[in-house]
XYZ file of N, CA and C in Angstrom:
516
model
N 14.292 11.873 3.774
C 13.410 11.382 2.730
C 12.580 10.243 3.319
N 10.991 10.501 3.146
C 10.069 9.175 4.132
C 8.604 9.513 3.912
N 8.297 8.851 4.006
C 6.915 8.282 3.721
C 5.979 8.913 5.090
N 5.031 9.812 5.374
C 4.296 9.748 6.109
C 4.772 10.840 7.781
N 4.594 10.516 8.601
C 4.906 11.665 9.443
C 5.682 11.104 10.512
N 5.910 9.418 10.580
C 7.108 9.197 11.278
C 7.392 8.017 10.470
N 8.668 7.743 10.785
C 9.953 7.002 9.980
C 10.903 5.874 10.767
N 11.261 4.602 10.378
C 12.480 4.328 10.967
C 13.344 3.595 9.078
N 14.484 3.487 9.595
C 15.298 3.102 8.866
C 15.148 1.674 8.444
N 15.453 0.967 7.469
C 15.548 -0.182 6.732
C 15.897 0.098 5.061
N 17.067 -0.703 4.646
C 17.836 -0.834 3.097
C 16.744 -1.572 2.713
N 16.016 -2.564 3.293
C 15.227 -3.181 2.391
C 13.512 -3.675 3.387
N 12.829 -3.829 2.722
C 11.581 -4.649 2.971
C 11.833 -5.460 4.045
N 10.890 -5.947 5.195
C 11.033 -6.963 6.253
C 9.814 -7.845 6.039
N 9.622 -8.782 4.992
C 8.203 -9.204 4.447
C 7.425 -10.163 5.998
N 6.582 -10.506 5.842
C 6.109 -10.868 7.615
C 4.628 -11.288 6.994
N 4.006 -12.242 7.470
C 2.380 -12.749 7.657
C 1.703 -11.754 7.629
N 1.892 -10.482 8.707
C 1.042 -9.663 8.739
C 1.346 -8.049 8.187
N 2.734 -8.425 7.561
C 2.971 -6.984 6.840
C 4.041 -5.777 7.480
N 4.109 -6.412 9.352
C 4.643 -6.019 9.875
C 5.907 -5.786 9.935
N 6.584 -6.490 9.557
C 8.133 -6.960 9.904
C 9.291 -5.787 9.887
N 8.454 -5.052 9.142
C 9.945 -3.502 9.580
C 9.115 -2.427 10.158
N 7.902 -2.901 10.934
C 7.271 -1.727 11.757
C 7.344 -2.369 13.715
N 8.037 -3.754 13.913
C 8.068 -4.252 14.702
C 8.431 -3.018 16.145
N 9.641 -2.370 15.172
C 10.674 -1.309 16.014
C 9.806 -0.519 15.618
N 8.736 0.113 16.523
C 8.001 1.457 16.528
C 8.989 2.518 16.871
N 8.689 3.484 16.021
C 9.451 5.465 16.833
C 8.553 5.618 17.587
N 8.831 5.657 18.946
C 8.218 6.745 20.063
C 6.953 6.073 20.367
N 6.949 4.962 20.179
C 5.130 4.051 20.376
C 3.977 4.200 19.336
N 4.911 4.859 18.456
C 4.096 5.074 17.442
C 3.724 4.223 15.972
N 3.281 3.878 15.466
C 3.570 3.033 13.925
C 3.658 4.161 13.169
N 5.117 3.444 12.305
C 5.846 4.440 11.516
C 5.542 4.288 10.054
N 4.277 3.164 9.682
C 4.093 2.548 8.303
C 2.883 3.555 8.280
N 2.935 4.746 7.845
C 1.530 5.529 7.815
C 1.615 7.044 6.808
N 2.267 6.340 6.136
C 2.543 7.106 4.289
C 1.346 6.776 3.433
N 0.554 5.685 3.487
C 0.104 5.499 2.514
C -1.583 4.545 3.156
N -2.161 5.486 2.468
C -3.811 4.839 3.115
C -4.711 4.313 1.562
N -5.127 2.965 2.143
C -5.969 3.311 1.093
C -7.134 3.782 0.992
N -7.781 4.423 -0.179
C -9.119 5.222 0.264
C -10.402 4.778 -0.321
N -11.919 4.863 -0.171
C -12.645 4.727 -0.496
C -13.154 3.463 -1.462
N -14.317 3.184 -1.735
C -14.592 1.520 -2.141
C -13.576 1.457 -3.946
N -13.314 0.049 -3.495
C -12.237 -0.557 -4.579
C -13.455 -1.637 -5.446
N -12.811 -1.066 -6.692
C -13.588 -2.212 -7.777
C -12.648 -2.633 -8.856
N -13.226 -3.801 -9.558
C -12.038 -3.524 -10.669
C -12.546 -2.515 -11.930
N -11.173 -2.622 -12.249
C -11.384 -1.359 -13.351
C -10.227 -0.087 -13.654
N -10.205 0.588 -14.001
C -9.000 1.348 -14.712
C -8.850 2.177 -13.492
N -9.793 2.918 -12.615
C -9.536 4.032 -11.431
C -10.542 3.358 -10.339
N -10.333 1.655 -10.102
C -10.570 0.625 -9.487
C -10.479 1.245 -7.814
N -9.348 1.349 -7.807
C -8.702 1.970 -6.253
C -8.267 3.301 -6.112
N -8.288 3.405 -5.366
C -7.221 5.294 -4.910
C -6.461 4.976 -3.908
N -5.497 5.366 -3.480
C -4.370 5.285 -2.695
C -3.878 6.974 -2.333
N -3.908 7.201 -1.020
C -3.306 8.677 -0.772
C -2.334 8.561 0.013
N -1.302 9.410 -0.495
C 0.493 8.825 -0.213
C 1.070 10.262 0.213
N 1.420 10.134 1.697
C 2.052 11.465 2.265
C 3.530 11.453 1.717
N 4.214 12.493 1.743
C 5.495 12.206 1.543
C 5.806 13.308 2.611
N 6.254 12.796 3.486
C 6.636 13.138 5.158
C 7.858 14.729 4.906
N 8.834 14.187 4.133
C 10.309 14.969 3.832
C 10.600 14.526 2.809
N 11.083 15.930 2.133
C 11.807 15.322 0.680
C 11.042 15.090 -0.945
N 12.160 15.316 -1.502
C 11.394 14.708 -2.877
C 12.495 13.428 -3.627
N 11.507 12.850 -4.134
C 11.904 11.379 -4.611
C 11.299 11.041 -6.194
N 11.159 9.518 -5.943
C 10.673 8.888 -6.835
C 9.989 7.620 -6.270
N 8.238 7.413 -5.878
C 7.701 6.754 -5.220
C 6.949 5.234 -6.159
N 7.673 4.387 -5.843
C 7.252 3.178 -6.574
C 5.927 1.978 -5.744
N 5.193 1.735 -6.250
C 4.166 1.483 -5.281
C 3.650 -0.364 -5.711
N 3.260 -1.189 -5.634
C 3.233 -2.739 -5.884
C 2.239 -3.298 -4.900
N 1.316 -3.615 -5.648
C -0.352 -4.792 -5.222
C 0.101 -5.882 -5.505
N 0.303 -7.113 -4.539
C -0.110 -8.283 -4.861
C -1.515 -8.465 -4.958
N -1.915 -8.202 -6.591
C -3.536 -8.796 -6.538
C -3.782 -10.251 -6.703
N -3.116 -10.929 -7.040
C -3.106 -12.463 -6.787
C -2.696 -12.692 -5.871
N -2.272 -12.347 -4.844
C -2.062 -13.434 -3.578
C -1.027 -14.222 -3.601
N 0.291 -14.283 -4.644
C 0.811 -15.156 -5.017
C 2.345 -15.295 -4.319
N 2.258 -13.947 -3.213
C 3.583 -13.468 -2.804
C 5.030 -12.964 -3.228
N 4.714 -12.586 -4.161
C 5.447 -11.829 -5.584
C 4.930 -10.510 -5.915
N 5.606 -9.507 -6.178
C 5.153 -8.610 -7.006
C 5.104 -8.397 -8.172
N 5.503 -9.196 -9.092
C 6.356 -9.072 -10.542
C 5.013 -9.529 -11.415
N 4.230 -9.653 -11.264
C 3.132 -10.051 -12.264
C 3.067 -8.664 -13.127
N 1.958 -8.928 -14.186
C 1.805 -7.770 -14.901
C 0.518 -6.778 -14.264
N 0.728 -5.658 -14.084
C -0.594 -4.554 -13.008
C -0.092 -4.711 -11.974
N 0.875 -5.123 -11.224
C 0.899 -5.165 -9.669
C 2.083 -3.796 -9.591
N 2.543 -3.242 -10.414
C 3.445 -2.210 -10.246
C 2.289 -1.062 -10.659
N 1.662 -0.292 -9.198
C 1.004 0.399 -9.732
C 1.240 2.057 -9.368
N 1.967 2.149 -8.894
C 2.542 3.829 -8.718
C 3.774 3.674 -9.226
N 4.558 4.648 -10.132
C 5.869 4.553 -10.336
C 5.663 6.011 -10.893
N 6.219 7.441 -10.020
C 6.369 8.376 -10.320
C 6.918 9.488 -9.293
N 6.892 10.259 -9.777
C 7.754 11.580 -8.668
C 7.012 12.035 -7.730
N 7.640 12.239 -6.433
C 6.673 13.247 -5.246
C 7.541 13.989 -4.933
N 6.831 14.780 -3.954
C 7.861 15.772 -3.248
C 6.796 16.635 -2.198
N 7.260 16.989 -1.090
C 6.611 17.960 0.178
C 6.574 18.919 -0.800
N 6.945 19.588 -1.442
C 6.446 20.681 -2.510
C 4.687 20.368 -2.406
N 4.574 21.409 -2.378
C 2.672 21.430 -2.374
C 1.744 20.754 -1.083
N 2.916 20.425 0.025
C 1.738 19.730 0.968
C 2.707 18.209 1.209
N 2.815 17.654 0.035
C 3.160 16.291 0.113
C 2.400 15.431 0.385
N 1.158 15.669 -0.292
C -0.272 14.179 -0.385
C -0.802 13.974 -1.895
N -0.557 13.378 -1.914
C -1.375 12.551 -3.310
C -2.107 11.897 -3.267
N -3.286 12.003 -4.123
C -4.115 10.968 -4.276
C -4.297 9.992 -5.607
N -3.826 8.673 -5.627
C -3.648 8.234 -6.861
C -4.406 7.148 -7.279
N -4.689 6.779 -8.661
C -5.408 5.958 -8.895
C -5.236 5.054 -9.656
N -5.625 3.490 -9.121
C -4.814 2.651 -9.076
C -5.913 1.780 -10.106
N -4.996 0.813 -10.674
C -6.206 -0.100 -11.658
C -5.941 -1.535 -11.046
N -7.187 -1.750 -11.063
C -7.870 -3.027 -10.492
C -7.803 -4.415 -10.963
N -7.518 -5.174 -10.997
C -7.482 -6.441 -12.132
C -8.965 -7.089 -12.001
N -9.535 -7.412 -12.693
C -10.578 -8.254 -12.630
C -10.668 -9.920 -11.587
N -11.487 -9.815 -10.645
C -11.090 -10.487 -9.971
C -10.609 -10.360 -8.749
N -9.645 -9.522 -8.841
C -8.777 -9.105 -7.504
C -9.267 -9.115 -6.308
N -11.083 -8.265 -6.066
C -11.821 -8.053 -5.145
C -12.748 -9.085 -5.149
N -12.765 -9.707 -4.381
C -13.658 -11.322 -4.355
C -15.024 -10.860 -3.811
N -16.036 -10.910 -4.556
C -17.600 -10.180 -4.057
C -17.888 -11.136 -3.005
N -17.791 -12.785 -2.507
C -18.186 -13.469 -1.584
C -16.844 -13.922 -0.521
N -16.123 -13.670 -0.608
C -15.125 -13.577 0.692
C -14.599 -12.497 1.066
N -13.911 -12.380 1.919
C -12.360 -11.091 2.932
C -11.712 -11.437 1.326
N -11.357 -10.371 1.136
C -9.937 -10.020 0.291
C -9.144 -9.331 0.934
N -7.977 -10.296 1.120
C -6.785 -9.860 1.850
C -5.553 -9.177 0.560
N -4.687 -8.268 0.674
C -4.256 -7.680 -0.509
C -2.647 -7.131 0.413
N -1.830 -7.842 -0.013
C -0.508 -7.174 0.790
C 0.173 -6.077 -0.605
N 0.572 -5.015 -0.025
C 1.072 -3.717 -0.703
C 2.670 -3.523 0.109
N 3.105 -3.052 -1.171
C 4.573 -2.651 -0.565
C 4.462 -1.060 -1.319
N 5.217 -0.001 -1.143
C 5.636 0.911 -1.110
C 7.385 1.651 -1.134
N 8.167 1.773 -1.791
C 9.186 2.615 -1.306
C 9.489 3.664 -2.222
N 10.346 4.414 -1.610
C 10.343 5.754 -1.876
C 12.072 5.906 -2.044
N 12.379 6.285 -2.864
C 13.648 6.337 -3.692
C 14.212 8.131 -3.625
N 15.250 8.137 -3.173
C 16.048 9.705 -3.884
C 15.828 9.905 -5.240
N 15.769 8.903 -6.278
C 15.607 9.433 -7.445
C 14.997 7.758 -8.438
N 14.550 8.100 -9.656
C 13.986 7.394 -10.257
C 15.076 6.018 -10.271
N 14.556 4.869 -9.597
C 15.351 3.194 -10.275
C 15.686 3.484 -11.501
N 17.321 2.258 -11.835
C 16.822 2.019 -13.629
C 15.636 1.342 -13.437
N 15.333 0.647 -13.520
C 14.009 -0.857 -13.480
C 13.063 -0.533 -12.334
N 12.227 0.237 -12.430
C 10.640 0.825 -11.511
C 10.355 -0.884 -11.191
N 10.369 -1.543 -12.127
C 9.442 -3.352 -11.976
C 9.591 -3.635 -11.081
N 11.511 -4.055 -10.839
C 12.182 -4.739 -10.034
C 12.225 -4.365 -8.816
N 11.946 -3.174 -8.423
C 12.742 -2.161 -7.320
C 11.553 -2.920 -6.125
N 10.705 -3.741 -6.082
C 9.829 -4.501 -4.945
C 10.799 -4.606 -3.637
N 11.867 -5.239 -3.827
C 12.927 -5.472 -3.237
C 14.407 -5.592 -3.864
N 15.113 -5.551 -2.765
C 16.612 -5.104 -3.019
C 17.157 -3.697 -2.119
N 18.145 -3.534 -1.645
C 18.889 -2.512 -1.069
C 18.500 -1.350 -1.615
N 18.166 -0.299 -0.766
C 18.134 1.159 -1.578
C 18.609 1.990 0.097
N 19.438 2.845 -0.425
C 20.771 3.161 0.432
C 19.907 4.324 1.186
N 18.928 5.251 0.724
C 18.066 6.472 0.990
C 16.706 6.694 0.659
N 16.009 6.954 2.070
C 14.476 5.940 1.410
C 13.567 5.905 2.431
N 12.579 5.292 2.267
C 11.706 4.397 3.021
C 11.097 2.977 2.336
N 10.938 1.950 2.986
C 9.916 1.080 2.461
C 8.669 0.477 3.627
N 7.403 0.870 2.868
C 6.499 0.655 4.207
C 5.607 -0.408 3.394
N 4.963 -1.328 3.948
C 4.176 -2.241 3.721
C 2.978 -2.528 4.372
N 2.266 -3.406 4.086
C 1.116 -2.766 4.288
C -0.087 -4.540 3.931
N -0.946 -4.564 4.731
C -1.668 -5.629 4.633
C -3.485 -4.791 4.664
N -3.967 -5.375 3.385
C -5.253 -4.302 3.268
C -6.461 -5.463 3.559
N -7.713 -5.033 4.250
C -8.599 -6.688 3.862
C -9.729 -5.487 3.335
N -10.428 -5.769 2.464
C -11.744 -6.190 1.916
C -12.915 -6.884 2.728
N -13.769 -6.402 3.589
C -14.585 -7.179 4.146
C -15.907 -7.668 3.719
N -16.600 -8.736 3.382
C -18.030 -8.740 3.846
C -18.728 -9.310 4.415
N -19.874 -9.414 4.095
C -21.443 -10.097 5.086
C -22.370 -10.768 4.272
N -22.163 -11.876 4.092
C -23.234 -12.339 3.106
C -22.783 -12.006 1.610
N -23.959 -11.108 1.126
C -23.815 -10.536 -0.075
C -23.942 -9.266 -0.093
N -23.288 -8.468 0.983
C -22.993 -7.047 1.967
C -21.635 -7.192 2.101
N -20.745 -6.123 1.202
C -19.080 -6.132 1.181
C -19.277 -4.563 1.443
N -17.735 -4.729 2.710
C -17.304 -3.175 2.371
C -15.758 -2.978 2.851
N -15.267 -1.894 3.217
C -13.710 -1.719 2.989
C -13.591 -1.924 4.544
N -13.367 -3.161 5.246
C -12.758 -2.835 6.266
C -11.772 -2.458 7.160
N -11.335 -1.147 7.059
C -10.419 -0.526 7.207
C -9.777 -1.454 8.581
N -10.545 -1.185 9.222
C -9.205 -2.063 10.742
C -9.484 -3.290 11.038
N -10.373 -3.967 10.187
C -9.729 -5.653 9.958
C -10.207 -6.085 11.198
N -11.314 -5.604 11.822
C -11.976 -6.098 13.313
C -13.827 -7.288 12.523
N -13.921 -7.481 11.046
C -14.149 -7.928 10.946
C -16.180 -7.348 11.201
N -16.243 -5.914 11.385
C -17.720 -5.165 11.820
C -17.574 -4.193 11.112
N -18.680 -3.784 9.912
C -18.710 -2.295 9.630
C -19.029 -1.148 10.781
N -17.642 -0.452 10.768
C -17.932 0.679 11.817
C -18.254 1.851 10.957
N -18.596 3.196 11.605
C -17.945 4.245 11.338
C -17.341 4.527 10.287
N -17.322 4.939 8.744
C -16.447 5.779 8.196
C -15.909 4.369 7.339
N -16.430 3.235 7.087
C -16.383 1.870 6.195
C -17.387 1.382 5.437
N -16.837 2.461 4.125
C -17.999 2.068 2.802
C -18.561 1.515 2.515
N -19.648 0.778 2.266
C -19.700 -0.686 1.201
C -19.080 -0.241 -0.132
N -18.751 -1.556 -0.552
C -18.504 -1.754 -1.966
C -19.544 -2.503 -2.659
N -20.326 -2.908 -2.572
C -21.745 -3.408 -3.498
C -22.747 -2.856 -2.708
C-alpha cells in the first residue's frame, strides 16, 4: 500500500524546513515522495487547486492537509482537504479538487505552502487528526509547494529555481 511508483517505510511524518525529512533515505537514488503533484494555476475559491494523486499499490483511504496559513499545524478549518477512498482499481490517478482559502495565494510574493499526505489501509476514526500519529500500513509523503512571481507576473513554480521555465503557468 503507497503513494506513487516508489516507496520507503515510515509509522509517521519526518516534518523538516524543506519537507524532506522522510525522503532523506532515497530507494535506489530515486525520490520516493512522488504520489502526489500539484497541477495547474491555483486561485482561491471552491476548485481553487487540483492535486493528482497516484496510488502506486493497493486500495486505502487517502487523507490529504494544506497548511494555508503557514502556521505549521494542520488542524485549522480547510486545511484537511482530501479525505476519501483510492485504489489501483482503474489506473490509480486521481485528479482532485481542492478549495482555496482566500488569501492563501499571495498575488505580490513566493507562496510557500507545505502539504502532507498519507494513505491509510482503511478509513481513520478522526480523518482531522490523522496529520500525524503512528499508522502501522501506509505511506506518508510531504511535500513543500512555492507559488512564484515577478513583479505583478505570478506563476506556479514548479521546481522552485525561482525562472518561469517550460510547462509553468501563470496565475494572473
Amino acid at each position: 500500500l503507497y503513494l506513487g511508483a516508489a516507496v520507503d517505510t515510515e509509522t509517521n511524518g519526518v516534518p523538516s524546513a524543506d519537507a524532506r525529512g522522510d525522503d532523506l533515505a532515497t530507494v535506489g537514488g530515486t525520490n520516493d515522495e512522488d504520489g502526489v503533484v500539484q497541477r495547474g494555476v491555483w486561485l482561491a475559491g471552491a476548485t481553487g487547486g487540483l492535486v493528482r494523486v497516484e496510488v502506486g499499490k493497493g486500495s486505502g483511504w487517502l487523507v490529504g492537509f494544506i497548511d494555508f496559513n503557514n502556521n505549521s499545524n494542520m488542524m485549522d478549518a480547510g486545511e484537511m482537504v482530501i479525505s476519501r477512498a483510492v485504489s489501483t482499481n482503474g489506473g490509480g490517478v486521481t485528479t482532485n479538487e481542492i478549495t482555496v482559502p482566500s488569501g492563501a495565494i499571495n498575488s505580490t510574493n513566493v507562496t510557500t505552502l507545505y502539504a502532507r499526505f498519507r494513505l491509510f489501509p482503511s478509513e481513520p476514526s478522526f480523518p482531522a487528526f490523522s496529520y500525524s500519529g503512528l499508522a502501522d500500513n501506509g505511506e506518508v509523503e510531504d511535500y513543500l509547494w512555492y507559488f512564484g512571481i515577478l513583479g505583478d507576473y505570478i506563476w506556479k513554480d514548479v521546481n522552485a529555481d525561482g525562472n518561469q521555465d517550460v510547462g509553468e503557468p501563470p496565475l494572473a
